[in-house]
Structures are given as C-alpha cells and as structure tokens.
Short mmCIF file of C-alpha atoms in Angstrom, two decimals:
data_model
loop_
_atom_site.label_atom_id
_atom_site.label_comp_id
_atom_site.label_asym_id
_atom_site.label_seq_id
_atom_site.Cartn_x
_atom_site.Cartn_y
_atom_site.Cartn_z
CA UNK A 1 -28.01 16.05 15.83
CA UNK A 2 -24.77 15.56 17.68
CA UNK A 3 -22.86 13.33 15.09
CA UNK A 4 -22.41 13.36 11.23
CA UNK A 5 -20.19 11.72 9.03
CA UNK A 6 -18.79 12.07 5.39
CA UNK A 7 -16.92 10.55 2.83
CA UNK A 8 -14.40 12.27 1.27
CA UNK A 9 -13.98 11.42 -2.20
CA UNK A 10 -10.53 11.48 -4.37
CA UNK A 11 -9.95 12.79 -7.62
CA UNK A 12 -7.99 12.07 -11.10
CA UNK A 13 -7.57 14.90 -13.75
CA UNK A 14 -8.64 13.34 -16.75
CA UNK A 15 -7.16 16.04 -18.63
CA UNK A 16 -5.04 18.65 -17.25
CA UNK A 17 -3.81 22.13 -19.26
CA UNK A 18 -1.47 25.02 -17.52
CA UNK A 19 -2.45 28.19 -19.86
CA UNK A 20 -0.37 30.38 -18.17
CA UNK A 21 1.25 32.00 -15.39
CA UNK A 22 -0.40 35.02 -14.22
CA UNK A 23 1.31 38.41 -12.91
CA UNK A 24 -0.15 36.91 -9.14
CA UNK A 25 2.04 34.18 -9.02
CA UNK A 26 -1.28 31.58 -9.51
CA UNK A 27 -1.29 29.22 -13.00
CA UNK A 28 -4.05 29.67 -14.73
CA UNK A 29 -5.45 26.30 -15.51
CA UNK A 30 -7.69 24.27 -17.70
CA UNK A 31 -8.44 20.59 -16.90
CA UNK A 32 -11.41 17.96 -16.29
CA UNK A 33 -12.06 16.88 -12.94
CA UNK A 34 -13.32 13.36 -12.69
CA UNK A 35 -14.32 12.00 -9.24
CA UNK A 36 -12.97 8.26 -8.33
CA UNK A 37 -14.13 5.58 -5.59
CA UNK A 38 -11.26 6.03 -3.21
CA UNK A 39 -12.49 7.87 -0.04
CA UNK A 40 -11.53 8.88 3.14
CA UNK A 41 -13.95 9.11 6.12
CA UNK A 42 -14.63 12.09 8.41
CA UNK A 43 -16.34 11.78 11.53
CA UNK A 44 -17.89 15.35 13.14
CA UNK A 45 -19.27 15.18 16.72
CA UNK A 46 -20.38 17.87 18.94
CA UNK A 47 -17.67 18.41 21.26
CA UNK A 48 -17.35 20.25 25.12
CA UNK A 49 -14.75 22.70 24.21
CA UNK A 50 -12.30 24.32 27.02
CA UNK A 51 -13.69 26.81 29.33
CA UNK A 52 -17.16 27.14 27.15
CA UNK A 53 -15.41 28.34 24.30
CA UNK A 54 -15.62 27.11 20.80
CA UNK A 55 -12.77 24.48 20.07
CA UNK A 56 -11.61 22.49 16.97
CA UNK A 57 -9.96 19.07 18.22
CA UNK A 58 -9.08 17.06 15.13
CA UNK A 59 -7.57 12.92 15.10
CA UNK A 60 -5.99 11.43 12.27
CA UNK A 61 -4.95 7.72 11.67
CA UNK A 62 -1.73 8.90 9.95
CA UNK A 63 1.36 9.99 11.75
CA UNK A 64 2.34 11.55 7.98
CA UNK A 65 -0.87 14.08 8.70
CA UNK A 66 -0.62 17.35 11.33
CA UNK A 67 -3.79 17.88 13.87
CA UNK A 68 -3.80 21.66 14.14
CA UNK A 69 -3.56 24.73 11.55
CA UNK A 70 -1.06 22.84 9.52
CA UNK A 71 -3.81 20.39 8.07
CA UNK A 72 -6.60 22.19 5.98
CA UNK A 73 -9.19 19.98 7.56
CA UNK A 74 -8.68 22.53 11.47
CA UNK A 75 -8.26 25.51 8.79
CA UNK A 76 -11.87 24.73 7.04
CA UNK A 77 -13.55 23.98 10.11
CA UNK A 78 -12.24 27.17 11.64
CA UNK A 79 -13.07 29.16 8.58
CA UNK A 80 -16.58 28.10 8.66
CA UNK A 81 -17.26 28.49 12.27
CA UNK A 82 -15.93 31.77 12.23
CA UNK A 83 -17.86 32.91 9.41
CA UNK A 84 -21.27 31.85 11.14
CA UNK A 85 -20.59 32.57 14.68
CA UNK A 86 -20.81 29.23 15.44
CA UNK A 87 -20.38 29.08 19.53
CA UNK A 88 -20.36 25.10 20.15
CA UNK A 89 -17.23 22.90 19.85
CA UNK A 90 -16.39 19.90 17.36
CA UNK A 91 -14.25 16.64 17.65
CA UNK A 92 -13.44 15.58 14.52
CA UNK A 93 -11.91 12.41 13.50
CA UNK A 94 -10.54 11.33 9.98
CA UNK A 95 -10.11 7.88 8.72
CA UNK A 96 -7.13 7.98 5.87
CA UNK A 97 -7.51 5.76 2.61
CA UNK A 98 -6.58 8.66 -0.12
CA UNK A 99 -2.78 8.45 -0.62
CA UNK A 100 -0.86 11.37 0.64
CA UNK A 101 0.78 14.24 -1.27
CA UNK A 102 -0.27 12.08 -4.74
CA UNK A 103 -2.32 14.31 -7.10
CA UNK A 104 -5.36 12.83 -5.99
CA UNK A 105 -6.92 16.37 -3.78
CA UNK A 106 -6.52 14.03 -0.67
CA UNK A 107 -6.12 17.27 1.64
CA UNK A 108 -8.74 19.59 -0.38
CA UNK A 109 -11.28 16.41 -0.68
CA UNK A 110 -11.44 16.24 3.52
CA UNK A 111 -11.72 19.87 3.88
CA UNK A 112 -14.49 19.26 1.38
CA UNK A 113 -16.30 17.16 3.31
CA UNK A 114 -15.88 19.51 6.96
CA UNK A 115 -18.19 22.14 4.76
CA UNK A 116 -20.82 18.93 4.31
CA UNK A 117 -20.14 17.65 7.54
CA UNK A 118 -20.00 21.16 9.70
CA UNK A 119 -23.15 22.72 7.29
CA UNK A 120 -25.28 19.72 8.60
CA UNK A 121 -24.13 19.51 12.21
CA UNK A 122 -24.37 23.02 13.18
CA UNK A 123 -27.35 23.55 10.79
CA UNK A 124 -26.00 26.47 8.94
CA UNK A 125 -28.11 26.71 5.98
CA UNK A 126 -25.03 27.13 3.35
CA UNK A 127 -25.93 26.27 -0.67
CA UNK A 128 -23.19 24.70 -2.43
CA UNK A 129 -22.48 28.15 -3.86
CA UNK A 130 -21.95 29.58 -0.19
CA UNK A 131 -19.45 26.32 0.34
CA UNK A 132 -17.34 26.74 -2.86
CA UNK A 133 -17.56 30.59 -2.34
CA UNK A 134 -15.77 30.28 1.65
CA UNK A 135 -14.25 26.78 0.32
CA UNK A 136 -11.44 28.87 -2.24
CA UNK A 137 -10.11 30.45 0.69
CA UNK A 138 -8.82 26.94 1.34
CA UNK A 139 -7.24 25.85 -1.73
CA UNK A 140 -7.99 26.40 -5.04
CA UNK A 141 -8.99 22.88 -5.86
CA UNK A 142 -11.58 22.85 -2.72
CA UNK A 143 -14.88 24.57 -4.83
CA UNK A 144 -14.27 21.06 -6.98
CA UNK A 145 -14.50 18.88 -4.56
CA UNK A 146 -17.25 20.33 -2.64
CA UNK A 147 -18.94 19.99 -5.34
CA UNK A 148 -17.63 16.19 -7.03
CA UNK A 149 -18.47 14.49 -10.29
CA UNK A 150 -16.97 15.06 -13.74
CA UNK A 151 -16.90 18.74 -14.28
CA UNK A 152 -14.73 21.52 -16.33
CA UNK A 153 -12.80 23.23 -14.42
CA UNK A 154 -11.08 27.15 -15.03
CA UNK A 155 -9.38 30.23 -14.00
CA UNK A 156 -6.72 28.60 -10.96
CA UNK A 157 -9.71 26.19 -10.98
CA UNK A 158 -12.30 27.83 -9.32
CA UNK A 159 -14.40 28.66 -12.04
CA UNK A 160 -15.84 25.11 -12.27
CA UNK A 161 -18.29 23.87 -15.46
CA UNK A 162 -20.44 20.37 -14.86
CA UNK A 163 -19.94 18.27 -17.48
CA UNK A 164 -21.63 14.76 -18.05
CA UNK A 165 -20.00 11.89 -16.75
CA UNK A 166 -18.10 9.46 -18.39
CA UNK A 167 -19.28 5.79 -19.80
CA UNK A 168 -18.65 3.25 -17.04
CA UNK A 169 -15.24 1.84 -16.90
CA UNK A 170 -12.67 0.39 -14.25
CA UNK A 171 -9.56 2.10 -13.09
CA UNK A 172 -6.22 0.91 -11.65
CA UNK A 173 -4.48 3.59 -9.46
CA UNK A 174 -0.80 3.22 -8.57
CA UNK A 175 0.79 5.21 -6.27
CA UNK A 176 4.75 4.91 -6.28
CA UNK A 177 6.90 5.85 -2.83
CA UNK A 178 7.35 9.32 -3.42
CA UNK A 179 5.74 12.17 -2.35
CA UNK A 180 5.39 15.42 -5.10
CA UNK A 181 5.53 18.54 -3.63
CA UNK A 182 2.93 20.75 -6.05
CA UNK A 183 4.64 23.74 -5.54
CA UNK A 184 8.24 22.08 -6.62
CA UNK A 185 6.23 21.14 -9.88
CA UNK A 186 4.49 24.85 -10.46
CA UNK A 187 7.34 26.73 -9.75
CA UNK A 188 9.56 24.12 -12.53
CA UNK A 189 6.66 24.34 -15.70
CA UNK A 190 7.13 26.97 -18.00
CA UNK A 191 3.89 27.43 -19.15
CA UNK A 192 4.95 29.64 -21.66
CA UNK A 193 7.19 26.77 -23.57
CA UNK A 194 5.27 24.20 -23.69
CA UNK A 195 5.06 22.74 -27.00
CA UNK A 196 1.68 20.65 -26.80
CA UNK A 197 -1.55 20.99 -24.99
CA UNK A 198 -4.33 18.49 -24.34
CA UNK A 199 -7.70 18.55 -26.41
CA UNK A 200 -9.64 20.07 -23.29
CA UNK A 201 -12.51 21.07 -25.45
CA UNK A 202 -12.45 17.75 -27.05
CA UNK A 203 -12.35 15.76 -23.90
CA UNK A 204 -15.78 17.81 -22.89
CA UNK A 205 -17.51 16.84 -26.29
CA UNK A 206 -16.38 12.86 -25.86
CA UNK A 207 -17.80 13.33 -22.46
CA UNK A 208 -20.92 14.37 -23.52
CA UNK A 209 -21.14 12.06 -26.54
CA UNK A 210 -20.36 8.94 -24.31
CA UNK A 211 -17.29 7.87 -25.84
CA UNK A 212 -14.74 6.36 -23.87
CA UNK A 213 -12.43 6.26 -26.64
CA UNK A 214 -12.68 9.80 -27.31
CA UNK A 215 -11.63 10.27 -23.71
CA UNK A 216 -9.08 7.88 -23.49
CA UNK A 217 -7.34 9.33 -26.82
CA UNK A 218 -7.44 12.81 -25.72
CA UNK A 219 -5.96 12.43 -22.07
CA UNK A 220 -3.13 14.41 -21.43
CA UNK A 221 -1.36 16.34 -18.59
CA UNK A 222 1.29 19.03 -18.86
CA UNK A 223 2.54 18.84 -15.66
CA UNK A 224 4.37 15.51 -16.33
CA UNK A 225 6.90 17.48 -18.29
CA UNK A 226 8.44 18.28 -15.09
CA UNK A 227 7.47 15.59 -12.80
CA UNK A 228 8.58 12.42 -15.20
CA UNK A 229 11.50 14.14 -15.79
CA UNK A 230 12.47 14.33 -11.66
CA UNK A 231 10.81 10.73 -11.35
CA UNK A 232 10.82 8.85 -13.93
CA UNK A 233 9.18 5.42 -11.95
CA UNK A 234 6.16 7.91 -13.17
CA UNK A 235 6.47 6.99 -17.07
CA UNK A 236 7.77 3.24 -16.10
CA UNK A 237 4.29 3.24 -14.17
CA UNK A 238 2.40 4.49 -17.37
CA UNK A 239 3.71 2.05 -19.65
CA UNK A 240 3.01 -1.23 -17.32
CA UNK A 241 -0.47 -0.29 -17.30
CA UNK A 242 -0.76 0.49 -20.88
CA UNK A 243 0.85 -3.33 -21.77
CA UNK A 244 -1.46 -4.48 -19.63
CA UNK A 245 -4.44 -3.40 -21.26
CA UNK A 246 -5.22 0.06 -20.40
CA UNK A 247 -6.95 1.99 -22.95
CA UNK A 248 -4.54 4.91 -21.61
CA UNK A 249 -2.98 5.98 -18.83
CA UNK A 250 -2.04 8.97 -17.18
CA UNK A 251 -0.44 11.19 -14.08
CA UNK A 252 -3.01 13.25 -12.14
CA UNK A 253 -2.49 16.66 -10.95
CA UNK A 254 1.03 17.10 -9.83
CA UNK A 255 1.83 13.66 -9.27
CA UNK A 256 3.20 10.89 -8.70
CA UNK A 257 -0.05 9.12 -8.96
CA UNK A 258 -1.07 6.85 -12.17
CA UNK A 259 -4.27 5.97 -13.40
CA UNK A 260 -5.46 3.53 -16.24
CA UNK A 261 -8.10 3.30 -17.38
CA UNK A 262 -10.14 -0.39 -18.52
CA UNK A 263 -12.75 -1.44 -20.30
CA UNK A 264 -13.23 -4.56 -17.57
CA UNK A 265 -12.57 -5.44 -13.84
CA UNK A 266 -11.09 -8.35 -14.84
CA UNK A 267 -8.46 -6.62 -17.25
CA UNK A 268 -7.94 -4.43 -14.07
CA UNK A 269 -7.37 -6.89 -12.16
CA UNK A 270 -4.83 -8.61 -14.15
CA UNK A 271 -2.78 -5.43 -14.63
CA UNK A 272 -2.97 -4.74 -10.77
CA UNK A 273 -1.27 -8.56 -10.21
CA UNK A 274 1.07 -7.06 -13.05
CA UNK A 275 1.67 -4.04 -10.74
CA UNK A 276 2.03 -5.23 -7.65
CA UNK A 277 4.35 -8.34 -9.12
CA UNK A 278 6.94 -5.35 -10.25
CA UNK A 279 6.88 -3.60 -7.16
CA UNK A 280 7.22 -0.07 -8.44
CA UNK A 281 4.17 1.23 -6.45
CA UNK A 282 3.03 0.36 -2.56
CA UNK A 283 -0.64 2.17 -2.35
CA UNK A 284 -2.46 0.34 -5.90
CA UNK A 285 -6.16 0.27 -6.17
CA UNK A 286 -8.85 -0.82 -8.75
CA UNK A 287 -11.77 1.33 -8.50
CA UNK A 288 -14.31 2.93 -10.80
CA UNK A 289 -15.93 6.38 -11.52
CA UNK A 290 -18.11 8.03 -9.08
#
C-alpha cells in the first residue's frame, strides 16, 4: 500500500466543566465530547526521503497553518515513526475545512487521523489503546479524537468514557473572525470561583435516555466566563441562533466557535440565512452529528 487517506473529523463540547487547577499547571476537566460532520482531509503517501533516510514532508492549503514541528500533524507523524522504527519516508498532504484556532480540535483532529493514516500505511499493528496511549503526548484532547463519537471525557481529558450518542438533530456552526488563543482562556478562568457548573452527569443520563431536550437544557460551558467577556460577538452569536429556533446554543472548547442545535434542516437553514444576513461570522456551516 503506498497511499492512504483520512478524514479528520471536528468536534463540539456539548458540555464542558473546569474542576480545577492542579499543582502541574494542567485543568482538570470534565466535559462531553460530541463528534460533528465538518472534516478535514489528510492524504499519506509513501515518500523517497533525502539521502535514504526517513523524512516527514507535510503540505497544507492554508498559509494560516506551519509545515514543520510547529504543526502537530509533522510532531505526530514523527512521534509515531520514531516509536516503531519506521525507516521509509511519508508525504503528507492536508486539505483544510475545520476552522482554525476555533474550539473545534481542528489541530488535535488531523494529528488524529496521521495515527489512522500512518498505523495503516506502514502496517504497524497499533490498537486504539496503543494510539491514544502515544496520541497524549500530542495534546491532551488527541486520545478523543482518535477515538471520535460522543464520549465522557476526564482527568485533562485523557481519561475518556463512551457514551451513547445523541438523537439525530441538525447543527448550525458559526465561526466569528477571531482567533482564541486556549492558553489566554486557561490561564484567565479561576476554576476555583466559579459560581455554576454544568449538569455533566445529567447530560450522560439524557444521552443515554435519548432525549434531546435533556441535552439541550443541560448544555453549558465554563470557559465562556472568560471568553464572552473578551469577545462578546460570542454571546451576540448565541442569541441569533437561539431566536432563530435553536433548542440551545453554545461555545465549544475555548472558543470563539458557536453551535445550535435544531430539531430540522430546514430550521437550520433559516437561521444560517439569519446568520450570514448579520454578518457577525465568515466560516458558518449546517451539519449534523457523526
């Protein structure tokens, strides 16, 4: 096999709790992972290397996006290849769809799919748990998405918990022209303050029971405290979708993304005319559950 490819799938945080801060400087965290139909596409080829010796030569469609050490894409597929002595080169090329720097795991999502993509080129034998084990390393949402769906997620998010998936519904993503750094947000939440926390436990048992509503009424995410308060396009974002028929709506992760969540496409699409009308947001999508 000289040539695989992968989708790389976003994600939303249906829920999203910050428990505390621990002595190591990580947050220790307790959301639900949910994964959506906006993808990006990896392409993994066999490549000729320099002077024999194993080489990682990565393209990206977006001038936003480095093509060495400085994109966690190079740092998984070097990871992995170091781990298993792997002695033949790759080219690989990514196709970007997944906003950048939006609370959607754009960046952990493709290095996702190089453990997929390199496990099946190179013929390395890794389980799942051998990815998610090597894929931490990475980035502390990367176990997740090797691993996709709806699932629980603990610890600095490693420790991850499948959960079923939610009813069928449409979404309406909104992305406004700003870019959140995740660290700004961390390092600005004082865990230790906050006054309310989102039903996590609640959200799992709605999940499991099938009920939208019970999801919809128990989404929450404490990390708006800090990023609404620097942007506050965020809330504007929230409210348009809510008037325009979302059951709820929310951040997810650190930001600035939206989601809504409807019962229809059609409602979706309505609210997504409403969106786009207003102008608050360039990068808007309606997509569903995956």
């Amino acid at each position: 096999m000289n040539q695989v490819t992968r989708k790389a799938y976003a994600k939303i945080n249906l829920g999203l709790d910050v428990l505390r801060r621990r002595p190591d400087g990580y947050h220790e965290v307790k959301m639900v992972m949910q994964t959506v139909g906006i993808f990006d596409t990896l392409t993994f080829r066999k490549g000729q290397g320099k002077e024999g010796l194993p080489d990682i030569s990565l393209s990206v469609d977006s001038k936003e996006l480095p093509c060495d050490k400085g994109n966690l894409i190079y740092r998984a597929a070097e990871l992995i290849m170091e781990t298993y002595g792997v002695k033949e080169s790759v080219d690989i090329t990514l196709k970007k769809n997944i906003p950048i720097a939006a609370g959607m795991a754009g960046g952990s999502s493709d290095a996702a799919a190089v453990f997929h993509g390199l496990n099946k080129l190179f013929g390395l034998s890794m389980s799942l748990q051998d990815m998610q084990k090597l894929g931490v390393k990475i980035g502390a949402d990367v176990p997740y998405c090797i691993m996709g769906g709806t699932a629980l997620s603990e610890g600095i998010g490693e420790i991850l918990t499948p959960v079923a998936a939610p009813p069928s519904a449409s979404l309406l993503i909104a992305k406004p022209d700003i870019n959140v750094s995740t660290k700004f947000v961390y390092e600005n939440l004082h865990a230790d303050t906050l006054k309310e926390h989102p039903d996590i436990d609640g959200m799992v048992k709605a999940l499991q029971e099938g009920s939208l509503e019970g999801i919809t009424g128990r989404m929450g995410n404490v990390l708006e405290t800090v990023t609404i308060k620097k942007y506050p396009v965020i809330r504007q974002i929230k409210d348009i979708m809510i008037a325009n028929g979302a059951e709820n709506a929310l951040m997810s992760g650190s930001g600035p993304t939206v989601f809504g969540i409807y019962t229809g496409k059609e409602r979706a699409g309505e609210a997504y005319k409403a969106m786009e009308k207003l102008g608050l947001a360039r990068q808007i999508y309606v997509t569903e559950f995956v």
